[in-house]
CSV table of C-alpha atoms in Angstrom, one decimal:
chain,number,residue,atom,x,y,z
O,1,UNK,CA,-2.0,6.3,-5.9
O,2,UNK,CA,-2.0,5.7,-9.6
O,3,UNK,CA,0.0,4.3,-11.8
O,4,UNK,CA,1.0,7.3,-14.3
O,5,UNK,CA,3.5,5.6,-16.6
O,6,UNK,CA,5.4,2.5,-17.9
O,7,UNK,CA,8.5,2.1,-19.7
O,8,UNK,CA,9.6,-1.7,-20.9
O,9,UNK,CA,12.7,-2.9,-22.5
O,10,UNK,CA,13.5,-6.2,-23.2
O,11,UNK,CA,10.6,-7.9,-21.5
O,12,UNK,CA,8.9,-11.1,-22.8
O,13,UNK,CA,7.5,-10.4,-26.8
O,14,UNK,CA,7.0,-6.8,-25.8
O,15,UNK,CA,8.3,-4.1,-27.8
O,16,UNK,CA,10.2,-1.4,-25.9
O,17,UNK,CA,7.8,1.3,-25.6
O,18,UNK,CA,6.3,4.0,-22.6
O,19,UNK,CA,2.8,4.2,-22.3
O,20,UNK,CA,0.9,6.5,-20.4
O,21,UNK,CA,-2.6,5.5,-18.5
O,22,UNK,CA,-5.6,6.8,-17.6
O,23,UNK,CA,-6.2,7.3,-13.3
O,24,UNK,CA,-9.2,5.0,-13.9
O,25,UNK,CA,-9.7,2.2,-16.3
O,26,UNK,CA,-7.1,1.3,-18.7
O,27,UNK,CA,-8.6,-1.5,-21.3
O,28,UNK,CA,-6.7,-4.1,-23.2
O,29,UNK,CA,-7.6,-6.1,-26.5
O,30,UNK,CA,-6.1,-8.9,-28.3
O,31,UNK,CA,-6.4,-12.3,-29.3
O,32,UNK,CA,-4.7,-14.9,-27.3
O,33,UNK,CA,-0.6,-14.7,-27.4
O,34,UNK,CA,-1.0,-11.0,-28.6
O,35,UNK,CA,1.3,-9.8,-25.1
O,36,UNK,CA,-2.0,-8.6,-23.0
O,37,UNK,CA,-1.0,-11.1,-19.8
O,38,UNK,CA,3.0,-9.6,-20.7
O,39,UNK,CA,1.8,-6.0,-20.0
O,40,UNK,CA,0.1,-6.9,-16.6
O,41,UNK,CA,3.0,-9.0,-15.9
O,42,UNK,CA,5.2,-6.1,-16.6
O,43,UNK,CA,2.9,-3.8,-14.4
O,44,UNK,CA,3.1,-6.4,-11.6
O,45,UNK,CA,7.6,-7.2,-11.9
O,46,UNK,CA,7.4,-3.1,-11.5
O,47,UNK,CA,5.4,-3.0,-8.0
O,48,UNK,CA,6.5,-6.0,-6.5
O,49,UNK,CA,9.7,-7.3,-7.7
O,50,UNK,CA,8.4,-10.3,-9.2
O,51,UNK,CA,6.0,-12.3,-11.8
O,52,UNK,CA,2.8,-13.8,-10.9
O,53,UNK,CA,3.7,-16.6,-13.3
O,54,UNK,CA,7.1,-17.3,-13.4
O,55,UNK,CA,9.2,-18.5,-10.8
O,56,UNK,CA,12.6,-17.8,-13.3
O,57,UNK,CA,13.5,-13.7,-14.0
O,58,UNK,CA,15.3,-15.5,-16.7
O,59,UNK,CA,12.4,-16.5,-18.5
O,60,UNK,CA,11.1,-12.7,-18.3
O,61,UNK,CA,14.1,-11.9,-20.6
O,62,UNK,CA,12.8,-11.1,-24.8
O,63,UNK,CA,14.7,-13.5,-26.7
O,64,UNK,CA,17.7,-12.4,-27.7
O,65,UNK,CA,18.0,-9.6,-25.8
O,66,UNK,CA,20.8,-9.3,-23.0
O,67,UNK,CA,18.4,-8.2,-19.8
O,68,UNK,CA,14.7,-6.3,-19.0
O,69,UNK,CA,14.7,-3.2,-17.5
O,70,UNK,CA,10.9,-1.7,-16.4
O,71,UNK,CA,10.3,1.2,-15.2
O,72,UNK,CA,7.5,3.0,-13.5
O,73,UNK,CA,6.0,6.4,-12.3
O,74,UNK,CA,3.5,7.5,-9.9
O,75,UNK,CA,2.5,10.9,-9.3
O,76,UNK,CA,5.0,10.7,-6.2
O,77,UNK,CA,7.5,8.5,-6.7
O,78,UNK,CA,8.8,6.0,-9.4
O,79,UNK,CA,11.2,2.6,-9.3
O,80,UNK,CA,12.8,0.4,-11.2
O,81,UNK,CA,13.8,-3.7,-11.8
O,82,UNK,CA,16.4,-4.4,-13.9
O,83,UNK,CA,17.4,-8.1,-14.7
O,84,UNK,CA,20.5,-9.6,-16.9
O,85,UNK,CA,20.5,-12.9,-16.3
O,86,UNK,CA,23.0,-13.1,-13.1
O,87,UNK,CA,22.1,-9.6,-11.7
O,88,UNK,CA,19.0,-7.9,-10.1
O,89,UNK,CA,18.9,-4.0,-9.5
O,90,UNK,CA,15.5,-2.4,-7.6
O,91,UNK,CA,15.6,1.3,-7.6
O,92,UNK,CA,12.9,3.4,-6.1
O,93,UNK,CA,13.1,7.0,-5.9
O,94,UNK,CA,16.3,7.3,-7.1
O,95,UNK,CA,18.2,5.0,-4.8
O,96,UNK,CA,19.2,0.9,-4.8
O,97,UNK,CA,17.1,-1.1,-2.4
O,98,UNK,CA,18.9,-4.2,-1.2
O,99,UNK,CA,16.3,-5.7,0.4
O,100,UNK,CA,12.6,-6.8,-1.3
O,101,UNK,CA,10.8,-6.0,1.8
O,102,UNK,CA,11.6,-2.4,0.8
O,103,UNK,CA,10.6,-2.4,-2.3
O,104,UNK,CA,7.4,-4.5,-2.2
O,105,UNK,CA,4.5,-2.4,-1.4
O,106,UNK,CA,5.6,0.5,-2.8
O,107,UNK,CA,2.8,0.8,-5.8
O,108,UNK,CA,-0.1,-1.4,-3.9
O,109,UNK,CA,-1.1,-4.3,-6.8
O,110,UNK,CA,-3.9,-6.5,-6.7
O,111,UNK,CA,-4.1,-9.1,-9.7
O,112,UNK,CA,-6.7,-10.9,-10.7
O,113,UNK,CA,-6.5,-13.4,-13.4
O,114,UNK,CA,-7.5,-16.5,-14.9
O,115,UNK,CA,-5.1,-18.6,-12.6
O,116,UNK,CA,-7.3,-17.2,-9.4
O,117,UNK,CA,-9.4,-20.6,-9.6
O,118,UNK,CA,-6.2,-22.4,-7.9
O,119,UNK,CA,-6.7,-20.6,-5.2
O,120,UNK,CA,-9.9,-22.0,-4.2
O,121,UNK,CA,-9.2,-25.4,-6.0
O,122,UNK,CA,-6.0,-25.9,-5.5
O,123,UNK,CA,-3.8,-27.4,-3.3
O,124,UNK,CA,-3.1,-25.5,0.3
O,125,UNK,CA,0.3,-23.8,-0.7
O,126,UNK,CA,-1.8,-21.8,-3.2
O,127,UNK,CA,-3.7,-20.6,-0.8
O,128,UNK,CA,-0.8,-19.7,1.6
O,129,UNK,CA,0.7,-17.9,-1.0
O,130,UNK,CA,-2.3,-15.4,-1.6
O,131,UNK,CA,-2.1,-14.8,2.2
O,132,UNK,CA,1.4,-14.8,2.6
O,133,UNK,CA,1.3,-11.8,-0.3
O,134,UNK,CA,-1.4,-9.5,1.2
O,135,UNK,CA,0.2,-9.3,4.1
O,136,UNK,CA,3.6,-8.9,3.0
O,137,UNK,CA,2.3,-6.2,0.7
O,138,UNK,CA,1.2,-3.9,3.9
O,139,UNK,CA,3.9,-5.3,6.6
O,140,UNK,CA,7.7,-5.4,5.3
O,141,UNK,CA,8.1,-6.9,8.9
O,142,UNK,CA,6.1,-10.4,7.6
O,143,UNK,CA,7.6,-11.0,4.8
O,144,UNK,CA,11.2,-10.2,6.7
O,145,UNK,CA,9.9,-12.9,9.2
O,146,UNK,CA,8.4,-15.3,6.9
O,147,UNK,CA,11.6,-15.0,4.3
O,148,UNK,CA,13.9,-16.2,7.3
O,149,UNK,CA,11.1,-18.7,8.3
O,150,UNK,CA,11.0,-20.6,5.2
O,151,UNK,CA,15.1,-20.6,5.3
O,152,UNK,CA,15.0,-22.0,8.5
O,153,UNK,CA,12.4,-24.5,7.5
O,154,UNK,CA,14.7,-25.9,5.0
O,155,UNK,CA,17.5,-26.3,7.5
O,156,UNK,CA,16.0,-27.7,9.8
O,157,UNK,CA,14.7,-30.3,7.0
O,158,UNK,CA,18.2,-31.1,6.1
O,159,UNK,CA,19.0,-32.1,9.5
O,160,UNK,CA,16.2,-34.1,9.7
O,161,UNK,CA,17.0,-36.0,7.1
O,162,UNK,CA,20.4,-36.5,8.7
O,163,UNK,CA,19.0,-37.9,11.7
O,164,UNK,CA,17.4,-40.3,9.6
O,165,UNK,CA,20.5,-41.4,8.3
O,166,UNK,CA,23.0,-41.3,11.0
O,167,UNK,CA,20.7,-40.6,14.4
O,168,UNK,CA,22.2,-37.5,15.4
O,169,UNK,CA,20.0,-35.5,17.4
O,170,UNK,CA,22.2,-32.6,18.8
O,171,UNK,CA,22.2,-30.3,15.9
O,172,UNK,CA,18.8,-30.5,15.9
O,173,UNK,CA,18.1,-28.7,19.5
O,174,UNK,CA,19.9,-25.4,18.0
O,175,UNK,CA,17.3,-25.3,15.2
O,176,UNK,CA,14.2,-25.5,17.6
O,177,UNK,CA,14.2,-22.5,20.0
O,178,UNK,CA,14.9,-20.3,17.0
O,179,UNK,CA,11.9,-22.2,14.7
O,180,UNK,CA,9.2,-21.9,17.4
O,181,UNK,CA,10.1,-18.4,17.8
O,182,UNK,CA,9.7,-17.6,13.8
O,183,UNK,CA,6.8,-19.5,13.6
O,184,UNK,CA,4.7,-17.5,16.6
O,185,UNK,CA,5.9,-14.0,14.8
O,186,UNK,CA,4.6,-15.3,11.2
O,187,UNK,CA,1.4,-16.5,13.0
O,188,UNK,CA,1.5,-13.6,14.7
O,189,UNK,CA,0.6,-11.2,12.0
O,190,UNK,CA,-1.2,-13.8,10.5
O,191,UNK,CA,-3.7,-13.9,13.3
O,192,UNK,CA,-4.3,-10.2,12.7
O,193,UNK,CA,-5.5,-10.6,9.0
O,194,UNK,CA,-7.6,-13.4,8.9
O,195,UNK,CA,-10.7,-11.4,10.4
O,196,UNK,CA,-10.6,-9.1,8.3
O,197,UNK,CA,-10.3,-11.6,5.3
O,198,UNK,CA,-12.9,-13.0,6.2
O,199,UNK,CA,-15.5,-9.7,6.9
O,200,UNK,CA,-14.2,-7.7,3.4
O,201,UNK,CA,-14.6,-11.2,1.3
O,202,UNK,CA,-17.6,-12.4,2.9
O,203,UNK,CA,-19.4,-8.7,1.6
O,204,UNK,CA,-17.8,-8.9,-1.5
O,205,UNK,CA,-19.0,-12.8,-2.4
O,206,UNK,CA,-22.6,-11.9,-1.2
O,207,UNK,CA,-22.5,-8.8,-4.5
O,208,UNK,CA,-21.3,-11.6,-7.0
O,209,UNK,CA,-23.9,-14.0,-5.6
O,210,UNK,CA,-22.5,-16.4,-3.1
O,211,UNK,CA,-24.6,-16.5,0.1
O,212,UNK,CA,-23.5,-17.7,3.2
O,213,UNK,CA,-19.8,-17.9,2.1
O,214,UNK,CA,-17.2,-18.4,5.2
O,215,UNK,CA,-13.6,-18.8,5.3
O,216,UNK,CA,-11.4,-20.6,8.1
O,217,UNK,CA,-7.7,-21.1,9.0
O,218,UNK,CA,-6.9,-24.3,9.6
O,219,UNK,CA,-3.8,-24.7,11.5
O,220,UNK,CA,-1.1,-27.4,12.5
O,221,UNK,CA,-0.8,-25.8,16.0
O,222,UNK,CA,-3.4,-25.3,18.5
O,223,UNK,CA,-4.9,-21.2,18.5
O,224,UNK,CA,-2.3,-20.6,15.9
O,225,UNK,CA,1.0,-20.9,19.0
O,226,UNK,CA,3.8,-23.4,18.6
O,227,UNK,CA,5.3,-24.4,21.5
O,228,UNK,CA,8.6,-27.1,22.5
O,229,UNK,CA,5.8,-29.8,23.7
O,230,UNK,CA,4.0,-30.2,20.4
O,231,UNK,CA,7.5,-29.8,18.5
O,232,UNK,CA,8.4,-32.8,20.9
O,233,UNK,CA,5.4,-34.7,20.0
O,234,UNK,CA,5.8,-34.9,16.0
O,235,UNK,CA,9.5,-35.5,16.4
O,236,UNK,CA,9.7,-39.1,15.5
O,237,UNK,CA,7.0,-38.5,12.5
O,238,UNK,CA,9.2,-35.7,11.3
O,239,UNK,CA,12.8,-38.0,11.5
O,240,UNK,CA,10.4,-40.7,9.8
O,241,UNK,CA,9.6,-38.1,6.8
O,242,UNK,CA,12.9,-36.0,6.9
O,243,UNK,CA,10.8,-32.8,6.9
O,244,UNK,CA,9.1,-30.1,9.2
O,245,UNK,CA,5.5,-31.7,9.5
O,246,UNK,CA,3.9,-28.4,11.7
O,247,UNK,CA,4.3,-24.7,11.3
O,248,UNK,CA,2.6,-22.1,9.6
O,249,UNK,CA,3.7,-23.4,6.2
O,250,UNK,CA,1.5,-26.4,6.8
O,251,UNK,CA,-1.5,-24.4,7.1
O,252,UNK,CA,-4.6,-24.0,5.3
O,253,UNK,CA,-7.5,-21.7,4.4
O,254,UNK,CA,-10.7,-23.9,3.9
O,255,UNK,CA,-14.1,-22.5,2.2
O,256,UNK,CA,-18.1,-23.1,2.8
O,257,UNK,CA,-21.4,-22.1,1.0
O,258,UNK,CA,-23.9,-22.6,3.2
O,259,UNK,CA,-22.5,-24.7,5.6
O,260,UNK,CA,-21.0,-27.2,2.5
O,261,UNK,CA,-17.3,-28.0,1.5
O,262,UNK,CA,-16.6,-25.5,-1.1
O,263,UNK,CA,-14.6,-27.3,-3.2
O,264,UNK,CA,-16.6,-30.1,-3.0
O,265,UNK,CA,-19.8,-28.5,-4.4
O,266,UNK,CA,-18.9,-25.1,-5.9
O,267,UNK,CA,-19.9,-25.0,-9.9
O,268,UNK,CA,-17.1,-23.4,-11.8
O,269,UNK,CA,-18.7,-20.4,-11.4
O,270,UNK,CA,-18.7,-19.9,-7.8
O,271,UNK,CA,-15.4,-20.8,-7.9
O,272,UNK,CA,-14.3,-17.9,-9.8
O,273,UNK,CA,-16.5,-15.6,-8.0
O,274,UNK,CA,-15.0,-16.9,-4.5
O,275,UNK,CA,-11.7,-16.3,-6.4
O,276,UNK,CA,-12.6,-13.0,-7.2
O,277,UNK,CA,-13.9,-11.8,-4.0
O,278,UNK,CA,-10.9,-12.5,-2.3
O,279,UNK,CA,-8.9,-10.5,-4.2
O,280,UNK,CA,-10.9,-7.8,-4.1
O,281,UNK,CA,-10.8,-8.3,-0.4
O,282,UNK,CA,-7.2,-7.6,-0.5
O,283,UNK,CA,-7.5,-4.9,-2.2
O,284,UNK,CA,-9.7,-3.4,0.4
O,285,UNK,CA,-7.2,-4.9,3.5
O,286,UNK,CA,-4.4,-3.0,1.5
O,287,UNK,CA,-6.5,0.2,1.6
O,288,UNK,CA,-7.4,0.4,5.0
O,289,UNK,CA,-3.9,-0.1,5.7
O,290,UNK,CA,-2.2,2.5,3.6
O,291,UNK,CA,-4.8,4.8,3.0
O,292,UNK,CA,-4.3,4.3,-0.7
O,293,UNK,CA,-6.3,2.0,-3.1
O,294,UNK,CA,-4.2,-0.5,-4.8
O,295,UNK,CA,-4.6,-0.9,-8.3
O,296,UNK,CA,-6.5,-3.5,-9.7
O,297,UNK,CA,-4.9,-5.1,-12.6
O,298,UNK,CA,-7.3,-8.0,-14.7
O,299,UNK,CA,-6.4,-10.5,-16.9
O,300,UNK,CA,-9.6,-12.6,-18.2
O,301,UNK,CA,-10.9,-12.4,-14.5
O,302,UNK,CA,-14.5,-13.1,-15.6
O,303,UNK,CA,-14.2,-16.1,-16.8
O,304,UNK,CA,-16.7,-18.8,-16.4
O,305,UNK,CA,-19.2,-15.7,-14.8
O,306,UNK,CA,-22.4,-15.5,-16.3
O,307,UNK,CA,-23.2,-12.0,-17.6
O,308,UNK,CA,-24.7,-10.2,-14.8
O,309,UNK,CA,-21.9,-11.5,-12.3
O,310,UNK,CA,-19.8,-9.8,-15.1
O,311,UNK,CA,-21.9,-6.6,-15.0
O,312,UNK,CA,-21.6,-6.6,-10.8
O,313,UNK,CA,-17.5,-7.1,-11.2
O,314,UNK,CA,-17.3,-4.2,-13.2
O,315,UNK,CA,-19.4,-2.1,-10.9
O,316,UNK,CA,-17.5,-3.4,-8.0
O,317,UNK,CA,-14.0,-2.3,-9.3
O,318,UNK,CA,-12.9,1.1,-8.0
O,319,UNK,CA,-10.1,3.6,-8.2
O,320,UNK,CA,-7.2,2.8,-11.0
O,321,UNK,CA,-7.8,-0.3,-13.3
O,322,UNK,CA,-5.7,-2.4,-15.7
O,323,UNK,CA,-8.1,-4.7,-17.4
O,324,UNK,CA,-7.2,-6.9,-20.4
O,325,UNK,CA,-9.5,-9.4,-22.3
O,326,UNK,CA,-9.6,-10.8,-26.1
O,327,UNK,CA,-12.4,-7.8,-26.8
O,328,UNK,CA,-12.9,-4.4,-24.6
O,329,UNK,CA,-16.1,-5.3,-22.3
O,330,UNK,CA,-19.3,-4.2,-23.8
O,331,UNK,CA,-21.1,-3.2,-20.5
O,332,UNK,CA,-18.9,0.1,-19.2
O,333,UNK,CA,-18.6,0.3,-15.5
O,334,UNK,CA,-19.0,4.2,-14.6
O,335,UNK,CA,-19.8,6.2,-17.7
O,336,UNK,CA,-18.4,9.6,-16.7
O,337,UNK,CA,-15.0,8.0,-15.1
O,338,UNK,CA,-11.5,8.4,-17.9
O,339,UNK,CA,-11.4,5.8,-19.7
O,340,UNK,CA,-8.4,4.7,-22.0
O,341,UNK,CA,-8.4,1.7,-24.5
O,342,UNK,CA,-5.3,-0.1,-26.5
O,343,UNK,CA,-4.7,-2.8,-28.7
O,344,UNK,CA,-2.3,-5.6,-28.4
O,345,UNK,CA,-0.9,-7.4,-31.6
O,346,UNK,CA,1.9,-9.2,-32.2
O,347,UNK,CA,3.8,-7.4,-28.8
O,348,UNK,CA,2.8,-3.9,-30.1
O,349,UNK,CA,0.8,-2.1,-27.4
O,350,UNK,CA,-1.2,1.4,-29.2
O,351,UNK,CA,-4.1,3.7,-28.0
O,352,UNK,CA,-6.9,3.6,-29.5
O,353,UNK,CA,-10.4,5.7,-29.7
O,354,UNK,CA,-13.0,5.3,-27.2
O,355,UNK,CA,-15.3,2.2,-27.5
């Protein structure tokens, strides 16, 4: 699936426009501030309902405009978000979709940028959230599951906290059979994706350098199960806290190369080519699962990569590609494949001759 066109109003400094893309790399130049990262964001709000940089819709909003709309086409289908300020509307194919785990996944995204360091460096919620995405964006089931999860994570906090206060334990019981259960289907599909995170980005890594990188899940609960007894066992640490101190959102993904703490002793540059290879792994995970190549959209991915690492990224990126920097890359990946090249100034996005 390819993305065939995009129509923007009112998003960030972007001036309403439709573009039309190439089915294989699409290139974007401008300085810093120009609206580059705003197009990809745009790209991204289209296929999966939200930003990859900002937690508000509100913000998404061009100032002094009164909502966004984006729109955007495949060669099958198309969909829309549109945004006011107090209302959200998805459309795909024609119809309102009420819930997000019908409308995520419908164009397969995988974005790297500049922010993909956090994921290795960062703190474990990062890292969640990456896994949390890939496999909400081929199972509408997990992120159904991990949506009413995290709801009942926050209730069950609140009472908590109300046990701390006043001692009352009863409410508390009516929480737990329903948390266990949530937990065991989240880590459920969970368990299902982390081999195969750790086979695609284990290939990848080894093309961009890294030898002897491994991934592991580290979990809360014993084989990734939650049962009454360990619930039991952390109950008067979590009336201590006020807060839910095991579950799947306490989790972690740890890295290694060669046999060493990753973030320990990984140069920046290892970093980013761990950060890379994971996303490229999901790319590959959403493949296999839909028979259809995602697209790969890039904002300043190569950063801190020498220039041969760079070469072997470009080389390594396949089917439709979004790929935005501060000048168009001077090594090309596949000369034959359609290539199409804009400028960004100022929020004004224009095609421009071959480079």
């Amino acid at each position: 699936m390819s993305l065939q066109a995009l129509s923007i109003q009112g998003f960030r400094n972007l001036t309403d426009t439709s573009i039309c893309f190439s089915e294989h790399f699409n290139f974007f130049a401008g300085n810093n501030g120009a609206g580059k990262t705003n197009l990809l964001e745009a790209i991204y709000v289209a296929g999966t309902a939200s930003s990859f940089r900002a937690r508000e819709n509100r913000i998404l909003i061009k100032n002094n405009e009164p909502y966004f709309r984006v729109e955007a086409r495949t060669e099958t289908t198309d969909a829309s978000i549109y945004y006011d300020g107090t209302r959200k509307k998805l459309m795909r194919a024609g119809n309102e979709v009420k819930r997000l785990s019908e409308y995520v996944g419908w164009l397969g995204i995988t974005m790297l940028s500049i922010e993909d360091l956090w994921i290795v460096r960062g703190a474990p919620a990062q890292r969640r959230s990456f896994f949390n995405w890939l496999i909400a964006k081929v199972s509408p089931r997990y992120l159904d599951d991990l949506l009413e999860y995290r709801k009942l994570v926050n209730q069950r906090n609140r009472v908590l906290q109300s046990i701390h206060n006043n001692g009352n334990q009863g409410v508390l019981d009516a929480y737990n059979e329903r948390f266990i259960t949530m937990s065991n289907r989240v880590y459920q599909e969970r368990k299902r994706f982390i081999p195969l995170l750790q086979t695609c980005a284990i290939d990848i890594s080894a093309q961009l350098g890294l030898n002897d990188f491994a991934i592991d899940y580290h979990s809360t609960c014993p084989d990734m199960n939650l049962d009454r007894v360990q619930v039991e066992q952390v109950y008067d640490r979590e009336v201590l806290y006020g807060r839910t101190v095991i579950g799947p959102h306490r989790d972690d993904l740890r890295f290694s190369l060669e046999g060493q703490t990753f973030q320990q002793f990984a140069s920046e540059g290892q970093e980013r080519a761990a950060a890379i290879s994971l996303k490229l792994a999901e790319a590959t995970i959403i493949e296999r699962h839909t028979d259809k190549r995602p697209i790969l959209v890039l904002d300043e991915a190569s950063g801190e990569l020498d220039t041969l690492k760079r070469q072997h990224l470009l080389d390594l990126l396949d089917g439709q590609v979004f790929y935005a920097s501060t000048q168009f890359p001077s090594h090309m990946p596949v000369k034959d494949k359609n290539c199409a090249y804009y400028t960004v100034q100022g929020g004004i996005i224009e095609k421009t001759a071959p480079h």
